[in-house]
Coordinates of C-alpha atoms and ligand atoms in Angstrom, one line a residue:
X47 CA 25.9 1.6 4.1
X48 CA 23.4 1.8 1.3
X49 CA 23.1 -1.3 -0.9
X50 CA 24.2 0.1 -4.6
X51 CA 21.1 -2.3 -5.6
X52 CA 18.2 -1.8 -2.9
X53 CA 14.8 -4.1 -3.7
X54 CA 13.4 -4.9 -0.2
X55 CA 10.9 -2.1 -0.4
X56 CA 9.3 0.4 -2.8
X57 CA 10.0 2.6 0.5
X58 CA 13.7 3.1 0.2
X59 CA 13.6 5.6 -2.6
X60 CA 14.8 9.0 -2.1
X61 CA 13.6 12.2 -3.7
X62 CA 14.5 13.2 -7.5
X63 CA 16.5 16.2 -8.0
X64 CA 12.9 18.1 -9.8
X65 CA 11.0 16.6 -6.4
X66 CA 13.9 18.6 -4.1
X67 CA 13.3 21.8 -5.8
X68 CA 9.9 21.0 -6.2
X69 CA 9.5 21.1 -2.3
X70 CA 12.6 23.9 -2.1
X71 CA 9.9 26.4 -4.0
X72 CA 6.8 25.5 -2.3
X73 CA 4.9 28.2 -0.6
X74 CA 4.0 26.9 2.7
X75 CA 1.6 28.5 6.2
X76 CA 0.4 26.6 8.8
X77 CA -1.4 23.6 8.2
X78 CA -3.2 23.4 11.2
X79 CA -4.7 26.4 10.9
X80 CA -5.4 25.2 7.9
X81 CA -3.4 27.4 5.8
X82 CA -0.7 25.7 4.3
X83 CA -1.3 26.4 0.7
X84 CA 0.3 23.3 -0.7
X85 CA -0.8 20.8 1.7
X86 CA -4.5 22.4 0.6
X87 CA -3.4 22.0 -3.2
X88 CA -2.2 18.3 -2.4
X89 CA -5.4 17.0 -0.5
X90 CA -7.9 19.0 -3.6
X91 CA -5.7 17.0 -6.3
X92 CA -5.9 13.9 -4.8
X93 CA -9.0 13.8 -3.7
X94 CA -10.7 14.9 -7.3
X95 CA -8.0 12.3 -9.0
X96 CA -10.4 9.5 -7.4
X97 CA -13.9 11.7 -8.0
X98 CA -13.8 12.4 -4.4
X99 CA -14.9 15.5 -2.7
X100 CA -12.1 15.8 -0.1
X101 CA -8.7 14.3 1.4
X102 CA -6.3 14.6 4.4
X103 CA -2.5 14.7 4.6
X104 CA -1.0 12.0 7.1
X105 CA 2.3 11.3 8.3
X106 CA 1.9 7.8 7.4
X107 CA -0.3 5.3 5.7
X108 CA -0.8 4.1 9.1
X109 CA -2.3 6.8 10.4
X110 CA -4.4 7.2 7.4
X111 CA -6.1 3.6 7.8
X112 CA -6.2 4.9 12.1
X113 CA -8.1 7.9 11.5
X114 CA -10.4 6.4 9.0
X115 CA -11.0 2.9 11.2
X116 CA -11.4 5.8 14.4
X117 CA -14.4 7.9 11.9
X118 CA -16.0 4.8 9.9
X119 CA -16.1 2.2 13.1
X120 CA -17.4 2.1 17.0
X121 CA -15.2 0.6 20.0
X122 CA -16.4 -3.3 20.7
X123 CA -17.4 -3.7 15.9
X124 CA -15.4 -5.9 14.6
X125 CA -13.7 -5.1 10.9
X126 CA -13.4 -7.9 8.0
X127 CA -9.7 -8.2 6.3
X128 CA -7.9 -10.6 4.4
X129 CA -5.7 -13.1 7.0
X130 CA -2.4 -11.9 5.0
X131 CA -3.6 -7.7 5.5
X132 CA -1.0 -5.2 6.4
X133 CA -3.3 -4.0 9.1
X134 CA -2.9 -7.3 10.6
X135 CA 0.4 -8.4 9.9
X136 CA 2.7 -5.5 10.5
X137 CA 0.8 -2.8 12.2
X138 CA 1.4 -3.8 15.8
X139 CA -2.4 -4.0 16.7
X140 CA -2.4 -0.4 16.1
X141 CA -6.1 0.0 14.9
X142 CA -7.3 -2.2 17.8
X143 CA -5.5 -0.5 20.1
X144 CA -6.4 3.0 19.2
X145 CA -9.6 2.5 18.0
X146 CA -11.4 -0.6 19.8
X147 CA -12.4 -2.8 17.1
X148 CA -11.3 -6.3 16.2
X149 CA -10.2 -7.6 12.8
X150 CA -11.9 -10.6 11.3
X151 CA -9.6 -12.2 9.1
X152 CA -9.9 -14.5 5.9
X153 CA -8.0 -15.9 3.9
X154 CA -8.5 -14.9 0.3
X155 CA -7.4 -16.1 -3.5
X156 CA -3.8 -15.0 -3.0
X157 CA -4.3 -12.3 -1.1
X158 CA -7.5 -11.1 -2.7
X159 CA -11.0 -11.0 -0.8
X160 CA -14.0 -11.3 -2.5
X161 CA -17.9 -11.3 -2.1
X162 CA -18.6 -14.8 -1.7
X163 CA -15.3 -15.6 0.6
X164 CA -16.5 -12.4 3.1
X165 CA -20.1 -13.3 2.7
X166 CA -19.5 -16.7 4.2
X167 CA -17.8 -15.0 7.1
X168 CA -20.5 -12.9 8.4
X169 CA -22.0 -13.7 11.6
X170 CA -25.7 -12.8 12.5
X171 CA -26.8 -9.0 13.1
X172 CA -27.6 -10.1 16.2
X173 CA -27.3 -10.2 19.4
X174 CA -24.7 -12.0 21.3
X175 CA -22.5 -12.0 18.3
X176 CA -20.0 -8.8 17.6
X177 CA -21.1 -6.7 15.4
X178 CA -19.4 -5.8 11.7
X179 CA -17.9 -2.2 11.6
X180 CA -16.7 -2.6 8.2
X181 CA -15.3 -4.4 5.2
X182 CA -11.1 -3.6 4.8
X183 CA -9.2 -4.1 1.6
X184 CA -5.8 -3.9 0.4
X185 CA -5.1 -2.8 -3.2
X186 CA -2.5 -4.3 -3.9
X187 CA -2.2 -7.0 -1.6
X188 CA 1.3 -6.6 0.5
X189 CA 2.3 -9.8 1.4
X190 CA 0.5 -11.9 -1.6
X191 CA 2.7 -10.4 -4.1
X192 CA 1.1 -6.9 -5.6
X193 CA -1.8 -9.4 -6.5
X194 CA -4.7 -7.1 -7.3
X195 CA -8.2 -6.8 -6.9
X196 CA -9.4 -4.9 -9.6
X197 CA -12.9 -2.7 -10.0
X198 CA -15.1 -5.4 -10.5
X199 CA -14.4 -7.2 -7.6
X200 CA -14.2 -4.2 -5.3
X201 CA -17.9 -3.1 -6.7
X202 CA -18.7 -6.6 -5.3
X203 CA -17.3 -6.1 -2.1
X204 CA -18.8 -3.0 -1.9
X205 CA -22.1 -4.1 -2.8
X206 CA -21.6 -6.5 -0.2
X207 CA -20.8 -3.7 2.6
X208 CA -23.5 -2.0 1.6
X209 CA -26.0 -5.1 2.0
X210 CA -24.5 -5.0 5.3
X211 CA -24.8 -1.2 6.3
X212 CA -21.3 -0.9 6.8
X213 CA -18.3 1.3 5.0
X214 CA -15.8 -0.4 2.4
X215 CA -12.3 0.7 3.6
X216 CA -9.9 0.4 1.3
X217 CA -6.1 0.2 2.4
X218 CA -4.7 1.6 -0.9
X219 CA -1.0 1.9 -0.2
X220 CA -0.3 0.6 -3.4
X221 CA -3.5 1.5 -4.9
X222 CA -1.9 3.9 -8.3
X223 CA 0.2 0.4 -9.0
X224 CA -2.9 -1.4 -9.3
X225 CA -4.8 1.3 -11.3
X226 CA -1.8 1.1 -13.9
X227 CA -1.9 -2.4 -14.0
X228 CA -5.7 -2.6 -14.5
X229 CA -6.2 0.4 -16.7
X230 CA -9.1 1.0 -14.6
X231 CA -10.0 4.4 -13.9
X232 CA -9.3 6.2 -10.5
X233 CA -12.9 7.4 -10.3
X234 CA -14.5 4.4 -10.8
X235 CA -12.5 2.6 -8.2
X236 CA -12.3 5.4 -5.8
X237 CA -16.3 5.5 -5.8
X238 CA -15.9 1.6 -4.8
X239 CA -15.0 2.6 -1.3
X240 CA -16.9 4.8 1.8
X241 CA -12.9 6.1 2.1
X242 CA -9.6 5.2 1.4
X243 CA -5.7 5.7 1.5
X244 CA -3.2 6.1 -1.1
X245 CA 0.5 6.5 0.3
X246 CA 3.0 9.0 -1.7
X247 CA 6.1 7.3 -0.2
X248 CA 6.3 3.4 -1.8
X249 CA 6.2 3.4 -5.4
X250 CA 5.8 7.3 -6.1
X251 CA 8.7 8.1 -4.7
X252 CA 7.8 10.6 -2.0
X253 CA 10.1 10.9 1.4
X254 CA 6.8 10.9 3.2
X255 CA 3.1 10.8 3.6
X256 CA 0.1 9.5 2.7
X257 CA -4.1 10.7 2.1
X258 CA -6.8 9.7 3.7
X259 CA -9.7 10.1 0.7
X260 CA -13.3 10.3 1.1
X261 CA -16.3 12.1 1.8
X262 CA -16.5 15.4 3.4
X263 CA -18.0 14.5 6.6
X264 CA -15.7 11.5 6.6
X265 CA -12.5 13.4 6.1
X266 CA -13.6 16.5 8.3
X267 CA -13.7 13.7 10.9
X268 CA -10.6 12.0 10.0
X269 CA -9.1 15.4 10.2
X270 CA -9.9 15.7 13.5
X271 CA -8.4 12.4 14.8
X272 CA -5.0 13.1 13.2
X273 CA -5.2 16.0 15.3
X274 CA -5.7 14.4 18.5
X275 CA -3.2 11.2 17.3
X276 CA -0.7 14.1 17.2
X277 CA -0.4 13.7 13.4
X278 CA -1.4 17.3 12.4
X279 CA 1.7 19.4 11.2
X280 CA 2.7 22.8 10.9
X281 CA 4.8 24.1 7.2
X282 CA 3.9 20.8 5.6
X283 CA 3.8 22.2 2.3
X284 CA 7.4 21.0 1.4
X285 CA 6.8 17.7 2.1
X286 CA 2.9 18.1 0.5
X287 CA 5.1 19.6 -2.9
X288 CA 7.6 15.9 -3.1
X289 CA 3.3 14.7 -3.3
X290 CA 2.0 16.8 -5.9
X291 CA 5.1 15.8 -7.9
X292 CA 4.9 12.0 -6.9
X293 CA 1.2 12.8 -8.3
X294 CA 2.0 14.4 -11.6
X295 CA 5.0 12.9 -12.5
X296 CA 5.7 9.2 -11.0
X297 CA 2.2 7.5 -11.5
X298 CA 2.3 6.5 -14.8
X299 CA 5.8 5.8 -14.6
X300 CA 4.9 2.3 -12.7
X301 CA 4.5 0.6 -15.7
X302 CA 8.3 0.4 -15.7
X303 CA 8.2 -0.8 -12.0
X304 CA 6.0 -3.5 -13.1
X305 CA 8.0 -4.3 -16.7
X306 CA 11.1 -4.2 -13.6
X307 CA 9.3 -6.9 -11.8
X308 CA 8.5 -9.0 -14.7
X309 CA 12.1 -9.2 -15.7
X310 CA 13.6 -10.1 -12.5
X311 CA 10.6 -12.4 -12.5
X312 CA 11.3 -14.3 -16.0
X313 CA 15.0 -14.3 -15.3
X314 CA 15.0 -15.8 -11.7
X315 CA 12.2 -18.3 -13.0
X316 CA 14.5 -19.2 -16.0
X317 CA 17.5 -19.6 -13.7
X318 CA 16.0 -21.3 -10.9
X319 CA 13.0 -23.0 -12.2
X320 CA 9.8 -23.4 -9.7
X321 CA 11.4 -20.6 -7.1
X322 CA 9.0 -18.2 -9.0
X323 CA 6.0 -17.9 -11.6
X324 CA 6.3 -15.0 -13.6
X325 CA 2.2 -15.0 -14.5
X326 CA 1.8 -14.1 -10.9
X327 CA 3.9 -11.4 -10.9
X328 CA 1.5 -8.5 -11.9
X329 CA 2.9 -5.4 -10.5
X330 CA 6.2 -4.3 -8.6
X331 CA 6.3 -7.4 -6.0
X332 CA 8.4 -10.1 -6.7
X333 CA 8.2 -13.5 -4.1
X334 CA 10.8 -16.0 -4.7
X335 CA 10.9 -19.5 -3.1
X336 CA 14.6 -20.4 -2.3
X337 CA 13.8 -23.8 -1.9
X338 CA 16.2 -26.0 0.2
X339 CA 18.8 -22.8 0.7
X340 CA 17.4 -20.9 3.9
X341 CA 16.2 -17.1 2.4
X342 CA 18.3 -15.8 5.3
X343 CA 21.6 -17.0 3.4
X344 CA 20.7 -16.0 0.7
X345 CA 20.2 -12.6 1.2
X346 CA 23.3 -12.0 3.1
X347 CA 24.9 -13.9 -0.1
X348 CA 23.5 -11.0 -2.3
X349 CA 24.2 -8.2 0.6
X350 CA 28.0 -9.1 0.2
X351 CA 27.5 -7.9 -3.2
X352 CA 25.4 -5.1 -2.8
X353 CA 22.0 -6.2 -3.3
X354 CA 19.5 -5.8 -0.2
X355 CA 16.2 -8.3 -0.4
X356 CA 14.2 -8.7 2.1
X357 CA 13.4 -12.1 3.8
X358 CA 9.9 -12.5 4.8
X359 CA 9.9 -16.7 5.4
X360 CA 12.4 -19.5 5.9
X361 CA 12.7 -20.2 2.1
X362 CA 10.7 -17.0 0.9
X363 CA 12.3 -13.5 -0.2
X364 CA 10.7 -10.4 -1.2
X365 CA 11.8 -8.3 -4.0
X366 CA 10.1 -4.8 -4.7
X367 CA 11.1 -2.6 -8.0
X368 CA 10.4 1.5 -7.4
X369 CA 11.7 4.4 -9.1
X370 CA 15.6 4.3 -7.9
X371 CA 16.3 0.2 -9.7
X372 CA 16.5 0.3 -13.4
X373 CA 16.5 -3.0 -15.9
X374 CA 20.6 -3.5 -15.5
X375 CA 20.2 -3.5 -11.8
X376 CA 16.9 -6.0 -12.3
X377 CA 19.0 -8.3 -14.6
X378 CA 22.1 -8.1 -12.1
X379 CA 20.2 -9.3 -9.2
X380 CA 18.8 -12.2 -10.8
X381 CA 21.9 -13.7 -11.8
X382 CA 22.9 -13.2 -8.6
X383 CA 19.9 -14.5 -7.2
X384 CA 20.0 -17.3 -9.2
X385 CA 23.3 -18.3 -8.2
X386 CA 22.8 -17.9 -4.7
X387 CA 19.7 -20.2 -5.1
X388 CA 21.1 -22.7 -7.4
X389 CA 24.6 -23.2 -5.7
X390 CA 25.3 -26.1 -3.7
X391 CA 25.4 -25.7 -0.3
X392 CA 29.3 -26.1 0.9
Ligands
LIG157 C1 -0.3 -2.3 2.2 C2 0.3 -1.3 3.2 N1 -0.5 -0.6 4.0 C3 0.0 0.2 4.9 C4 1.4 0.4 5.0 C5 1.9 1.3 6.1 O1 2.4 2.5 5.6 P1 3.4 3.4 6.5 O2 4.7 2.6 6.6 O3 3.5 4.6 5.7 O4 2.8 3.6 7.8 C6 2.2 -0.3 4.2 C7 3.7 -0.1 4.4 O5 4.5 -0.8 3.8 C8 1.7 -1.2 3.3 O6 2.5 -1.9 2.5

């Protein structure tokens, strides 16, 4: 059964009645043969959003950061993350698998790499050591809390990639959260990377799919490795149309994600003092320490009453705000958050 109040994931959203008829009217070919002429309309708009001169439609954000690891790295390079990255943590060794390299991780400032920390990881250009195939970042960081990098730090980092004659990858899954968080603009910060993915199905609301973003060699090579992943698609366009709206209508929305996230942050923190600071909180992630009551009960406490959370540690819970929670639902959950986390154990 659906929870009535769902916050483990930005992912759980469904379509919007104007996103439905949206995709109902899209004119749509095949997209293989490249003639899909919504999917062609998605991957111009996105790509010029970011000052970039072209994009390609994946299934998943997934295989967006697979077919840009397969174009920007070679079999037997090894690829710099943070320790916490999603590409480590919850991709299943997918991008070593299919594409041969290694990841290098280290730890950052809550989740966020910078020059100086991946600097001080570099081995020699030399041989015997492995060499670097490229510098990955995650805007916003996943597990750390929506924590965000921002464009001056990213110019750093790609400075830094640069120095080293490799790309700057940037896993961008949540990468229109940071932007409205920053104010920074999209051009500027897509410039910071060789390529990048943005995904159209966490916050924006989109059922599926995400962009790889780049160059034109880049993506004409990317294109070509979603092919042979099995990830090119026929009449696409109604799933490319949920996209374009996510794109025009849901980005600047996530201010209220983030307002979302701040409440349930200030109330939890108020309720259950130390479980949470709200300063941290800086887009739609939420972390909240449970303390001596074991996260598992506690979100089975809150399932009973309709709220899903996710557990993601012993004492540790998630809680992500998206398009389908509004502030009553924010405010319900952290009272019964609270009270979950503050009663006694019996
Ligand atoms: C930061 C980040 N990168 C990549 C992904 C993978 O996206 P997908 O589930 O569309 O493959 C996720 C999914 O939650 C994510 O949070």
């Amino acid at each position: 059964m659906t929870p009535a109040i769902d916050l483990r994931s930005d992912t759980v959203t469904t379509p919007t009645p104007a996103m439905r008829r949206a995709m109902a009217d899209a004119p749509v070919g095949d997209d293989v043969y490249g003639e899909d002429p919504t999917v062609r309309a998605l991957e111009e708009e996105a790509a010029a959003r970011f000052g970039r001169a072209a994009a390609v439609f994946t299934p998943s954000g997934i295989m967006a950061t697979l077919v840009l690891m397969k174009t920007l790295t070679t079999p037997g390079q090894e690829v710099i993350c943070e320790a916490d990255a999603h590409v480590v943590a919850y991709e299943e060794g997918t991008v070593a698998q299919h594409a041969g390299v290694q990841f290098r991780t280290v730890p950052g400032d809550r989740g966020r790499l910078d020059a100086a920390r991946v600097r001080a990881a570099l081995r020699p250009a030399a041989f015997p050591y492995t060499r670097l195939g490229a510098i990955s970042v995650e805007e916003t960081t996943n597990r750390w809390g929506g924590t965000v990098h921002g464009l001056t730090t990213l110019r750093s980092l790609r400075a830094l990639a640069d120095e080293c004659g490799v790309p700057l990858h940037g896993d961008g899954a949540r990468l229109c959260n940071a932007l409205v968080a920053t104010g920074d603009d999209p051009v500027e910060v897509g410039r910071t990377f060789t390529a990048f993915s943005i995904c159209l199905s966490k916050g924006l609301g989109a059922p599926v799919g995400s962009l790889a973003i780049g160059d034109e060699d880049v993506i004409a090579e990317a294109r070509g490795w979603r092919r042979r992943l099995g990830g090119a698609m026929r009449q696409v366009g109604i799933l490319a149309a949920a996209g374009r709206h996510a794109l025009d209508h849901h980005v600047t929305r996530l201010a209220e994600d983030h307002a979302h996230a701040q409440l349930l942050a200030e109330r939890i923190a108020a309720g259950a003092p130390g479980s949470v600071d709200p300063r941290e909180v800086v887009t739609n992630i939420v972390y909240v320490d449970t303390g001596d009551r074991p996260a598992g009960e506690v979100v089975a406490t809150l399932a009973a009453q309709g709220i899903a959370v996710g557990a993601m540690g012993p004492s540790l819970l998630r809680l992500v705000t998206h398009l389908d929670v509004d502030a009553d639902d924010c405010e319900r959950a952290a009272r019964a958050l609270v009270a979950a986390v503050t009663t006694p154990a019996r």
